[in-house]
C-alpha cells in the first residue's frame, strides 16, 4: 500500500515556507530591520550554534532530535493499541500537564474536526477527547459528570511519576475505577512514562497497566513526537506515521549549514539578534482556528527553554522572550492595536495556510448597504487571507518586526514539520544564548515549595523557609 508521505513530489509540495521580508531594513527601515550583512557579521555565533546542535544530536537531552528515525516498532504498537482503544471506548482522557498536555491538545485541535466531541459517533469515528491539564477541583468534577467510566480509557502521562498534578489526577481516577469496575480497572488506564526510573513505571508494573515509554533524552516540552503525543493522536485516528515523516522532512531541511537555507537556524538568528536589541516579546498569531493551540504549545517550548537566569558559565543573563499567543482574525479586534502602536518590543510570527480544508461562500444579501454588500460572492477563505495580509501590512508600515510561516495545508505531515521546525529553532537559539535549553530550575523551585506546603517528607527545611518568609501586611490588602 502506498502512502503519500513516501512520494517525494507530494512531500515537496507540502514544504513549509518562511517569508522573512518584514524582518529586513528594506521593509521596516534601518532602525528596526536587519540586513544580510548584520547576519553575516554574526556568523561566528550562528555557526557555533549550528555545530553544537549537530554535535549534541541524540545525546543527553537532545534525544528528541532522533524521534523521526528510531520509533518504527513503537509506532506499530501505538497504532495497534490505539485501534483497540477506539473500538472499546467512547471517551479518551489524557491526564497530564505541561508538554504532556499541550502537545496532544495542539495536534487534536489541528487535525480533528473543530467540534469533534459534539459530532455523532458515526462521524467522529473516534472517542470523545478530553485533556485534564489542571488541578482545579471543579474541572475534575465536571469531567466525571460527562464521561462513563466503563466506556473510558485514561492515558496518564508523566516521565517521572512525581508530577504532583498528574499523580493527583491518577489517584482520583484509579480509586474511582476500582470502586466501579473492580479487577477491570487496570484495563481502563494506559501509562506513558520512563522505562528505567520514576514512580509511575513502578505503579504501572504493580497495577499491570499497558505502558508506553518516553525516551530518557526527551523532556516534556520536546515530547510531542514521542508516545506522549503519538498515542493520543493515533487514538483520534490521526496518521502518526505521516506526522513523523513530516518531522523527518523538516529535519533534513534544518540540517543545511547555510543560514539562509535553514529556516530554523535563520529564525533563531533573528530572534537572538532581536533579543539583543530589547525585543523581549515573541507573538505567535496563527490565521486558522486549527492552529490556535500550536501557539499555546510554542509558548511553553520558547519560555521554559530560553527563560534562564544563568548561562552555562554561571553568569547572570536573565534571558528569554515572553511568548504571547494571538489568533487571527479574532485578536485583530483586541491585541493588534498594541502591536501596531505600542512599544517596539515585539517580534510577530504569523502562521498562514495556503489552502484551507473547507471553502465557505459568503451569501448574497444586503445589497443596499455598501459596508456589507462588498462581501457578497467572496469566500471566507478570501476574507481571512485578506485580513492576514492587511494585518501584516499594518505592522510593517508601522515598522514592527514580523515574519510569516506558510503551511500549504493543515495535515499530519505539515504539523509534523511545524513542530520540528520550532523545536530546532529553540535548540539553535539556546546555543546562541549559551544556556541550558533543557532544564527548568524556576519550575523546580515552585514544585519544591508546593511539596513543602503539603507536608512532603524531606522538605521540612523548605517548609521552615516558607514559614519564616516575610509575612503579608494587612494594610496592603483591600477588602
Coordinates of N, CA, C and O in Angstrom, one line a residue, residues 243-419:
X243 N 2.8 12.2 10.4 CA 3.4 13.2 11.3 C 4.9 13.1 11.4 O 5.7 14.0 11.3
X244 N 5.3 11.8 11.7 CA 6.8 11.6 11.8 C 7.5 11.8 10.5 O 8.6 12.3 10.5
X245 N 6.9 11.5 9.4 CA 7.5 11.7 8.1 C 7.7 13.2 7.9 O 8.7 13.7 7.3
X246 N 6.7 14.0 8.3 CA 6.9 15.5 8.2 C 8.0 16.0 9.0 O 8.7 16.9 8.6
X247 N 8.1 15.5 10.2 CA 9.2 15.9 11.1 C 10.6 15.5 10.5 O 11.5 16.3 10.5
X248 N 10.7 14.3 9.9 CA 11.9 13.9 9.3 C 12.3 14.8 8.1 O 13.4 15.1 7.9
X249 N 11.2 15.2 7.3 CA 11.5 16.0 6.2 C 12.0 17.4 6.6 O 13.0 17.9 6.1
X250 N 11.4 18.0 7.7 CA 11.8 19.3 8.2 C 13.2 19.1 8.8 O 14.0 20.1 8.7
X251 N 13.5 18.0 9.4 CA 14.8 17.9 10.0 C 15.9 17.9 8.9 O 17.0 18.6 9.1
X252 N 15.7 17.3 7.8 CA 16.7 17.4 6.7 C 16.8 18.8 6.2 O 18.0 19.3 5.9
X253 N 15.7 19.6 6.1 CA 15.8 21.0 5.7 C 16.7 21.7 6.7 O 17.5 22.6 6.3
X254 N 16.5 21.5 8.0 CA 17.1 22.2 9.1 C 18.5 21.7 9.4 O 19.2 22.3 10.3
X255 N 19.0 20.8 8.6 CA 20.4 20.4 8.7 C 21.3 21.2 7.8 O 22.5 21.0 7.8
X256 N 20.7 22.0 6.9 CA 21.5 22.8 6.0 C 22.4 23.8 6.8 O 21.9 24.5 7.6
X257 N 23.7 23.8 6.5 CA 24.6 24.6 7.3 C 24.5 26.1 6.9 O 25.1 26.9 7.6
X258 N 23.9 26.4 5.7 CA 23.8 27.7 5.3 C 22.6 28.4 5.9 O 21.5 28.0 5.7
X259 N 22.8 29.5 6.6 CA 21.7 30.1 7.4 C 20.6 30.5 6.6 O 19.4 30.4 7.0
X260 N 20.8 31.0 5.4 CA 19.7 31.5 4.6 C 18.9 30.4 3.8 O 18.0 30.6 3.1
X261 N 19.4 29.1 4.1 CA 18.7 27.9 3.5 C 18.1 27.1 4.6 O 17.4 26.1 4.3
X262 N 18.3 27.5 5.9 CA 17.9 26.7 7.0 C 16.9 27.5 7.8 O 17.3 28.4 8.6
X263 N 15.6 27.3 7.7 CA 14.6 28.1 8.3 C 14.7 28.2 9.8 O 14.5 29.2 10.4
X264 N 15.0 27.1 10.5 CA 15.1 27.1 11.9 C 16.3 27.9 12.4 O 16.2 28.7 13.4
X265 N 17.4 27.7 11.7 CA 18.6 28.5 12.1 C 18.4 30.0 11.8 O 18.8 30.8 12.7
X266 N 17.8 30.3 10.7 CA 17.5 31.7 10.4 C 16.5 32.4 11.4 O 16.8 33.5 11.9
X267 N 15.5 31.6 11.8 CA 14.5 32.1 12.8 C 15.2 32.3 14.1 O 15.0 33.3 14.8
X268 N 16.0 31.4 14.5 CA 16.8 31.5 15.8 C 17.7 32.7 15.7 O 17.8 33.5 16.7
X269 N 18.3 33.0 14.6 CA 19.2 34.1 14.5 C 18.5 35.4 14.6 O 18.9 36.3 15.3
X270 N 17.4 35.5 13.9 CA 16.6 36.7 14.0 C 16.1 37.0 15.4 O 16.2 38.1 16.0
X271 N 15.6 36.0 16.1 CA 15.1 36.2 17.5 C 16.3 36.5 18.4 O 16.1 37.3 19.4
X272 N 17.4 35.8 18.2 CA 18.6 36.1 19.1 C 19.0 37.6 18.9 O 19.2 38.3 19.9
X273 N 19.1 38.0 17.7 CA 19.5 39.4 17.4 C 18.5 40.4 17.9 O 18.8 41.5 18.5
X274 N 17.2 40.0 17.8 CA 16.1 40.9 18.3 C 16.1 41.0 19.8 O 16.0 42.1 20.4
X275 N 16.4 39.9 20.5 CA 16.5 39.9 22.0 C 17.7 40.9 22.4 O 17.6 41.6 23.3
X276 N 18.8 40.8 21.6 CA 19.9 41.7 21.9 C 19.5 43.2 21.8 O 20.2 44.0 22.4
X277 N 18.5 43.4 21.0 CA 18.0 44.8 20.8 C 16.9 45.2 21.7 O 16.3 46.2 21.6
X278 N 16.5 44.2 22.6 CA 15.5 44.5 23.6 C 14.1 44.1 23.2 O 13.1 44.5 23.8
X279 N 14.0 43.3 22.1 CA 12.7 42.8 21.7 C 12.4 41.6 22.6 O 12.7 40.4 22.3
X280 N 11.7 41.8 23.7 CA 11.5 40.8 24.7 C 10.2 40.1 24.7 O 9.8 39.4 25.6
X281 N 9.4 40.3 23.6 CA 8.1 39.6 23.4 C 8.1 38.9 22.1 O 8.4 39.6 21.1
X282 N 7.7 37.7 22.1 CA 7.5 36.9 20.9 C 6.0 36.6 20.7 O 5.5 35.8 21.5
X283 N 5.4 37.2 19.7 CA 4.0 37.0 19.5 C 3.8 35.9 18.4 O 4.4 36.0 17.3
X284 N 3.0 34.9 18.7 CA 2.6 34.0 17.6 C 1.1 34.1 17.3 O 0.3 34.0 18.2
X285 N 0.9 34.3 16.0 CA -0.5 34.6 15.6 C -0.9 33.8 14.4 O -0.7 34.2 13.2
X286 N -1.5 32.6 14.6 CA -2.0 31.8 13.5 C -3.3 32.3 13.0 O -4.1 32.8 13.7
X287 N -3.4 32.2 11.6 CA -4.7 32.6 11.0 C -5.4 31.3 10.6 O -5.6 31.0 9.4
X288 N -5.7 30.5 11.6 CA -6.5 29.3 11.4 C -6.9 28.8 12.8 O -6.0 28.7 13.6
X289 N -8.1 28.5 13.0 CA -8.5 28.0 14.3 C -7.8 26.7 14.6 O -7.5 26.4 15.8
X290 N -7.6 25.9 13.6 CA -6.9 24.6 13.8 C -5.5 24.8 14.4 O -5.0 23.9 15.0
X291 N -4.9 25.9 14.2 CA -3.5 26.2 14.7 C -3.5 27.0 16.0 O -2.4 27.3 16.5
X292 N -4.6 27.2 16.5 CA -4.7 28.1 17.7 C -3.9 27.5 18.9 O -3.1 28.3 19.5
X293 N -4.0 26.2 19.1 CA -3.3 25.7 20.3 C -1.8 25.4 20.0 O -1.0 25.1 20.9
X294 N -1.4 25.4 18.7 CA 0.0 25.4 18.4 C 0.7 26.5 19.1 O 1.9 26.4 19.6
X295 N 0.1 27.7 19.2 CA 0.6 28.8 19.8 C 0.8 28.6 21.3 O 1.8 29.0 21.9
X296 N -0.1 27.9 21.9 CA 0.0 27.5 23.4 C 1.2 26.6 23.6 O 2.0 26.7 24.5
X297 N 1.3 25.6 22.7 CA 2.4 24.7 22.8 C 3.8 25.4 22.6 O 4.7 25.2 23.4
X298 N 3.8 26.3 21.6 CA 5.0 27.1 21.4 C 5.4 27.9 22.6 O 6.6 28.1 22.9
X299 N 4.4 28.5 23.3 CA 4.6 29.3 24.5 C 5.5 28.6 25.5 O 6.4 29.1 26.1
X300 N 5.1 27.3 25.8 CA 5.9 26.6 26.8 C 7.3 26.3 26.2 O 8.3 26.5 26.9
X301 N 7.3 25.8 25.0 CA 8.6 25.5 24.4 C 9.6 26.7 24.5 O 10.8 26.5 24.9
X302 N 9.2 27.8 24.1 CA 10.0 29.0 24.0 C 10.3 29.6 25.4 O 11.5 29.9 25.7
X303 N 9.3 29.7 26.2 CA 9.5 30.3 27.5 C 10.4 29.4 28.5 O 11.3 29.9 29.1
X304 N 10.0 28.1 28.5 CA 10.7 27.3 29.5 C 12.1 26.9 29.1 O 13.0 26.7 29.9
X305 N 12.3 26.9 27.7 CA 13.7 26.6 27.2 C 14.7 27.8 27.3 O 15.8 27.6 27.6
X306 N 14.2 29.0 27.1 CA 15.1 30.1 27.0 C 15.0 31.1 28.1 O 15.9 32.0 28.2
X307 N 14.0 31.0 29.0 CA 13.9 31.9 30.1 C 14.8 31.5 31.3 O 14.4 30.8 32.2
X308 N 16.1 31.9 31.3 CA 17.0 31.4 32.2 C 17.8 32.6 32.9 O 18.1 33.5 32.2
X309 N 18.0 32.4 34.2 CA 18.8 33.5 34.9 C 20.2 33.4 34.6 O 20.9 34.4 34.6
X310 N 20.8 32.2 34.4 CA 22.2 32.0 34.2 C 22.5 31.3 32.9 O 21.7 30.5 32.4
X311 N 23.7 31.7 32.4 CA 24.2 31.0 31.2 C 25.0 29.7 31.7 O 25.1 29.4 32.9
X312 N 25.6 29.0 30.7 CA 26.3 27.8 31.0 C 27.6 28.1 31.9 O 28.0 27.1 32.5
X313 N 28.1 29.3 31.9 CA 29.2 29.6 32.7 C 28.9 30.1 34.1 O 29.7 30.5 34.9
X314 N 27.6 30.2 34.4 CA 27.1 30.7 35.7 C 26.9 32.2 35.7 O 26.6 32.7 36.8
X315 N 27.1 32.9 34.6 CA 26.9 34.3 34.6 C 25.4 34.6 34.6 O 24.6 34.0 34.0
X316 N 25.0 35.7 35.3 CA 23.6 36.2 35.3 C 23.3 36.8 34.0 O 23.9 37.8 33.6
X317 N 22.3 36.3 33.3 CA 21.9 36.8 32.0 C 20.4 37.2 31.9 O 20.1 38.0 31.1
X318 N 19.6 36.6 32.7 CA 18.2 36.8 32.7 C 17.6 36.9 31.2 O 17.1 37.9 30.8
X319 N 17.8 35.8 30.5 CA 17.5 35.8 29.1 C 16.0 35.3 28.9 O 15.3 34.9 29.7
X320 N 15.6 35.5 27.6 CA 14.4 35.0 27.1 C 13.4 36.0 26.6 O 13.6 37.2 26.9
X321 N 12.5 35.6 25.8 CA 11.4 36.4 25.4 C 10.1 35.9 26.0 O 9.9 34.7 26.2
X322 N 9.2 36.8 26.3 CA 7.9 36.4 26.8 C 7.0 36.1 25.6 O 6.8 36.9 24.7
X323 N 6.6 34.8 25.5 CA 5.7 34.4 24.3 C 4.3 34.8 24.6 O 3.8 34.7 25.7
X324 N 3.7 35.3 23.5 CA 2.3 35.8 23.6 C 1.5 35.1 22.5 O 2.0 35.1 21.3
X325 N 0.4 34.5 22.8 CA -0.4 33.9 21.8 C -1.6 34.8 21.3 O -2.2 35.5 22.2
X326 N -1.8 34.8 20.1 CA -2.9 35.6 19.5 C -3.5 34.8 18.4 O -2.9 33.8 17.9
X327 N -4.7 35.1 18.0 CA -5.4 34.3 17.0 C -6.0 35.3 15.9 O -6.7 36.2 16.2
X328 N -5.5 35.1 14.7 CA -6.1 35.9 13.6 C -7.4 35.2 13.1 O -7.4 34.0 13.0
X329 N -8.5 35.9 13.0 CA -8.7 37.3 12.9 C -9.1 37.8 14.3 O -9.0 39.0 14.6
X330 N -9.4 36.9 15.2 CA -10.0 37.3 16.5 C -9.3 38.4 17.2 O -9.9 39.5 17.6
X331 N -8.0 38.3 17.3 CA -7.2 39.3 18.1 C -6.8 40.5 17.3 O -6.1 41.4 17.9
X332 N -7.2 40.6 16.1 CA -7.1 41.9 15.4 C -8.0 42.9 16.1 O -7.8 44.1 16.1
X333 N -9.1 42.4 16.8 CA -10.0 43.3 17.5 C -9.7 43.4 19.0 O -10.5 43.8 19.8
X334 N -8.5 43.0 19.4 CA -8.1 43.1 20.8 C -6.6 43.5 20.9 O -6.3 44.5 21.5
X335 N -5.7 42.7 20.4 CA -4.3 42.9 20.6 C -3.6 43.7 19.6 O -2.6 44.4 19.9
X336 N -4.0 43.7 18.4 CA -3.2 44.3 17.3 C -3.0 45.8 17.4 O -2.0 46.4 17.0
X337 N -4.0 46.5 18.1 CA -3.8 47.9 18.4 C -2.5 48.1 19.1 O -1.7 49.0 18.8
X338 N -2.2 47.3 20.1 CA -1.0 47.4 20.9 C 0.2 47.0 20.0 O 1.3 47.7 20.0
X339 N 0.1 46.0 19.1 CA 1.2 45.6 18.3 C 1.6 46.7 17.3 O 2.8 46.8 17.0
X340 N 0.7 47.4 16.8 CA 1.0 48.4 15.7 C 1.4 49.8 16.3 O 2.2 50.5 15.7
X341 N 0.9 50.1 17.5 CA 1.2 51.5 18.0 C 1.8 51.5 19.4 O 2.2 52.5 19.9
X342 N 2.0 50.3 20.0 CA 2.6 50.2 21.3 C 4.2 50.2 21.2 O 4.8 50.6 20.2
X343 N 4.8 49.7 22.3 CA 6.3 49.7 22.3 C 6.9 48.8 21.2 O 6.3 47.9 20.8
X344 N 8.1 49.2 20.8 CA 8.8 48.4 19.8 C 9.6 47.3 20.5 O 10.8 47.2 20.4
X345 N 8.8 46.4 21.1 CA 9.5 45.3 21.9 C 9.0 43.9 21.5 O 9.2 43.0 22.2
X346 N 8.5 43.8 20.3 CA 7.9 42.5 19.9 C 8.4 42.1 18.5 O 8.8 42.9 17.7
X347 N 8.4 40.8 18.4 CA 8.6 40.1 17.0 C 7.3 39.2 16.8 O 7.0 38.4 17.7
X348 N 6.6 39.4 15.7 CA 5.4 38.7 15.5 C 5.7 37.6 14.5 O 6.2 37.9 13.4
X349 N 5.2 36.4 14.8 CA 5.3 35.3 13.8 C 3.8 35.0 13.4 O 3.0 34.6 14.2
X350 N 3.6 35.2 12.1 CA 2.3 34.8 11.6 C 2.3 33.4 11.1 O 3.3 33.0 10.5
X351 N 1.3 32.6 11.3 CA 1.1 31.3 10.7 C 0.0 31.4 9.7 O -1.1 31.7 10.0
X352 N 0.3 31.1 8.4 CA -0.6 31.3 7.3 C -0.9 29.9 6.7 O 0.0 29.0 6.7
X353 N -2.1 29.7 6.1 CA -2.4 28.5 5.5 C -2.8 28.8 4.0 O -3.7 29.7 3.8
X354 N -2.2 28.2 3.1 CA -2.5 28.4 1.7 C -3.9 27.9 1.3 O -4.7 28.6 0.7
X355 N -4.1 26.7 1.6 CA -5.4 26.0 1.3 C -6.1 25.5 2.5 O -5.6 24.5 3.0
X356 N -7.2 26.1 2.9 CA -8.0 25.6 4.0 C -8.7 24.3 3.5 O -9.0 24.1 2.3
X357 N -9.1 23.5 4.5 CA -9.7 22.2 4.2 C -11.2 22.3 3.7 O -11.7 21.4 3.2
X358 N -11.7 23.5 3.9 CA -13.1 23.7 3.5 C -13.2 25.1 2.8 O -12.3 26.0 3.1
X359 N -14.1 25.3 2.0 CA -14.4 26.6 1.4 C -15.8 27.0 1.7 O -16.8 26.2 1.5
X360 N -16.1 28.2 2.2 CA -17.4 28.7 2.5 C -17.6 30.0 1.8 O -16.9 30.9 2.0
X361 N -18.7 30.0 1.0 CA -19.0 31.2 0.2 C -19.9 32.1 1.0 O -20.8 31.7 1.7
X362 N -19.6 33.4 1.0 CA -20.4 34.4 1.7 C -21.7 34.7 0.8 O -21.6 35.0 -0.3
X363 N -22.8 34.6 1.4 CA -24.1 34.6 0.7 C -24.4 36.0 0.2 O -23.9 37.0 0.7
X364 N -25.3 36.1 -0.8 CA -25.8 37.4 -1.3 C -26.8 37.9 -0.3 O -27.4 37.2 0.5
X365 N -26.8 39.3 -0.2 CA -27.8 39.9 0.6 C -27.3 41.3 1.0 O -26.2 41.7 0.8
X366 N -28.2 42.1 1.5 CA -27.9 43.5 2.0 C -27.2 44.3 0.9 O -26.3 45.1 1.1
X367 N -27.7 44.2 -0.4 CA -27.1 44.9 -1.5 C -27.2 46.4 -1.4 O -26.5 47.1 -2.0
X368 N -28.2 46.8 -0.6 CA -28.4 48.3 -0.4 C -27.5 48.9 0.7 O -27.6 50.1 1.0
X369 N -26.7 48.0 1.3 CA -25.7 48.5 2.4 C -24.3 48.3 1.9 O -23.8 47.2 2.0
X370 N -23.6 49.3 1.4 CA -22.3 49.1 0.8 C -21.3 48.5 1.8 O -20.4 47.8 1.3
X371 N -21.4 48.8 3.1 CA -20.5 48.3 4.1 C -20.6 46.8 4.2 O -19.7 46.2 4.7
X372 N -21.7 46.2 3.7 CA -21.9 44.8 3.8 C -21.8 44.1 2.4 O -21.2 43.1 2.2
X373 N -22.4 44.8 1.5 CA -22.5 44.3 0.1 C -21.2 43.8 -0.5 O -21.2 42.9 -1.3
X374 N -20.1 44.5 -0.2 CA -18.9 44.2 -0.9 C -18.4 42.8 -0.6 O -17.6 42.2 -1.3
X375 N -18.9 42.2 0.5 CA -18.5 40.9 0.9 C -19.2 39.8 0.0 O -18.6 38.7 -0.1
X376 N -20.3 40.1 -0.5 CA -21.1 39.1 -1.2 C -20.4 38.5 -2.4 O -19.7 39.2 -3.2
X377 N -20.5 37.2 -2.5 CA -19.8 36.5 -3.6 C -18.4 36.1 -3.3 O -17.8 35.2 -4.0
X378 N -17.8 36.7 -2.3 CA -16.4 36.3 -1.9 C -16.6 35.0 -1.0 O -17.7 34.6 -0.6
X379 N -15.5 34.5 -0.6 CA -15.5 33.3 0.3 C -14.9 33.7 1.6 O -14.1 34.7 1.7
X380 N -15.1 33.0 2.7 CA -14.5 33.2 4.0 C -13.0 33.0 3.8 O -12.2 33.6 4.5
X381 N -12.6 32.1 2.9 CA -11.2 31.8 2.7 C -10.5 33.1 2.2 O -9.4 33.5 2.7
X382 N -11.1 33.8 1.2 CA -10.6 35.1 0.7 C -10.5 36.1 1.8 O -9.6 36.9 2.0
X383 N -11.6 36.1 2.7 CA -11.7 37.1 3.7 C -10.5 37.0 4.8 O -9.9 37.9 5.1
X384 N -10.3 35.7 5.2 CA -9.3 35.5 6.2 C -7.9 35.8 5.7 O -7.0 36.3 6.4
X385 N -7.7 35.4 4.4 CA -6.4 35.7 3.8 C -6.2 37.2 3.7 O -5.1 37.8 3.9
X386 N -7.2 38.0 3.3 CA -7.1 39.4 3.2 C -6.9 40.1 4.5 O -6.1 41.0 4.7
X387 N -7.5 39.6 5.6 CA -7.3 40.1 6.9 C -5.9 39.9 7.4 O -5.3 40.8 8.0
X388 N -5.3 38.7 7.1 CA -3.9 38.4 7.5 C -3.0 39.3 6.7 O -2.1 40.0 7.3
X389 N -3.2 39.5 5.4 CA -2.3 40.4 4.6 C -2.4 41.8 5.1 O -1.4 42.5 5.1
X390 N -3.6 42.2 5.5 CA -3.8 43.6 5.9 C -3.1 43.8 7.3 O -2.5 44.9 7.5
X391 N -3.2 42.8 8.2 CA -2.5 43.0 9.5 C -1.0 43.0 9.3 O -0.3 43.8 9.9
X392 N -0.5 42.1 8.4 CA 0.9 42.1 8.1 C 1.4 43.5 7.6 O 2.4 44.0 8.0
X393 N 0.6 44.0 6.7 CA 0.9 45.3 6.1 C 0.9 46.4 7.1 O 1.8 47.3 7.2
X394 N -0.1 46.4 8.0 CA -0.2 47.4 9.1 C 1.0 47.4 10.0 O 1.5 48.4 10.3
X395 N 1.4 46.2 10.4 CA 2.6 46.1 11.3 C 3.8 46.5 10.5 O 4.7 47.2 11.1
X396 N 3.9 46.2 9.3 CA 5.1 46.5 8.5 C 5.2 48.0 8.3 O 6.3 48.6 8.4
X397 N 4.1 48.6 8.0 CA 4.0 50.1 7.8 C 4.4 50.8 9.0 O 5.0 51.9 9.0
X398 N 4.0 50.2 10.2 CA 4.4 50.8 11.5 C 5.8 50.4 11.9 O 6.2 50.7 13.1
X399 N 6.6 49.8 11.1 CA 8.0 49.4 11.3 C 8.1 48.4 12.5 O 9.0 48.5 13.3
X400 N 7.2 47.4 12.5 CA 7.2 46.4 13.5 C 7.7 45.1 12.9 O 7.2 44.6 11.9
X401 N 8.7 44.5 13.5 CA 9.2 43.2 13.0 C 8.2 42.1 12.9 O 7.5 41.8 13.9
X402 N 8.1 41.4 11.8 CA 7.2 40.3 11.7 C 7.7 39.4 10.5 O 8.4 39.8 9.6
X403 N 7.3 38.2 10.6 CA 7.6 37.2 9.5 C 6.4 36.2 9.5 O 5.6 36.1 10.4
X404 N 6.4 35.5 8.4 CA 5.2 34.5 8.2 C 5.8 33.2 7.8 O 6.6 33.0 6.9
X405 N 5.2 32.1 8.5 CA 5.4 30.8 8.1 C 4.2 30.2 7.4 O 3.1 30.3 8.0
X406 N 4.3 29.8 6.2 CA 3.2 29.3 5.4 C 3.1 27.8 5.4 O 4.1 27.1 5.1
X407 N 1.9 27.2 5.7 CA 1.6 25.8 5.6 C 0.8 25.7 4.3 O -0.2 26.3 4.1
X408 N 1.2 24.8 3.4 CA 0.4 24.6 2.2 C -1.0 24.2 2.5 O -2.0 24.6 1.8
X409 N -1.1 23.3 3.5 CA -2.4 23.0 4.1 C -2.2 22.4 5.5 O -1.0 22.2 5.8
X410 N -3.2 22.2 6.2 CA -3.0 21.6 7.6 C -3.3 20.1 7.4 O -4.4 19.7 7.1
X411 N -2.3 19.3 7.6 CA -2.4 17.9 7.6 C -1.3 17.3 8.5 O -0.5 18.0 9.0
X412 N -1.3 16.0 8.8 CA -0.3 15.4 9.7 C 1.1 15.7 9.3 O 2.0 15.9 10.2
X413 N 1.4 15.7 8.0 CA 2.7 16.0 7.5 C 3.2 17.4 7.9 O 4.3 17.6 8.4
X414 N 2.4 18.4 7.5 CA 2.8 19.8 7.8 C 2.8 20.1 9.3 O 3.6 20.9 9.7
X415 N 2.0 19.4 10.1 CA 2.0 19.6 11.5 C 3.3 19.0 12.1 O 4.0 19.6 12.9
X416 N 3.7 17.9 11.6 CA 5.0 17.3 12.0 C 6.2 18.2 11.6 O 7.1 18.4 12.4
X417 N 6.1 18.8 10.4 CA 7.1 19.8 10.0 C 7.2 21.0 11.0 O 8.2 21.4 11.4
X418 N 6.0 21.5 11.3 CA 5.9 22.7 12.1 C 6.5 22.5 13.5 O 7.2 23.3 14.0
X419 N 6.1 21.4 14.1 CA 6.5 21.1 15.5 C 8.1 21.0 15.5 O 8.7 21.5 16.3

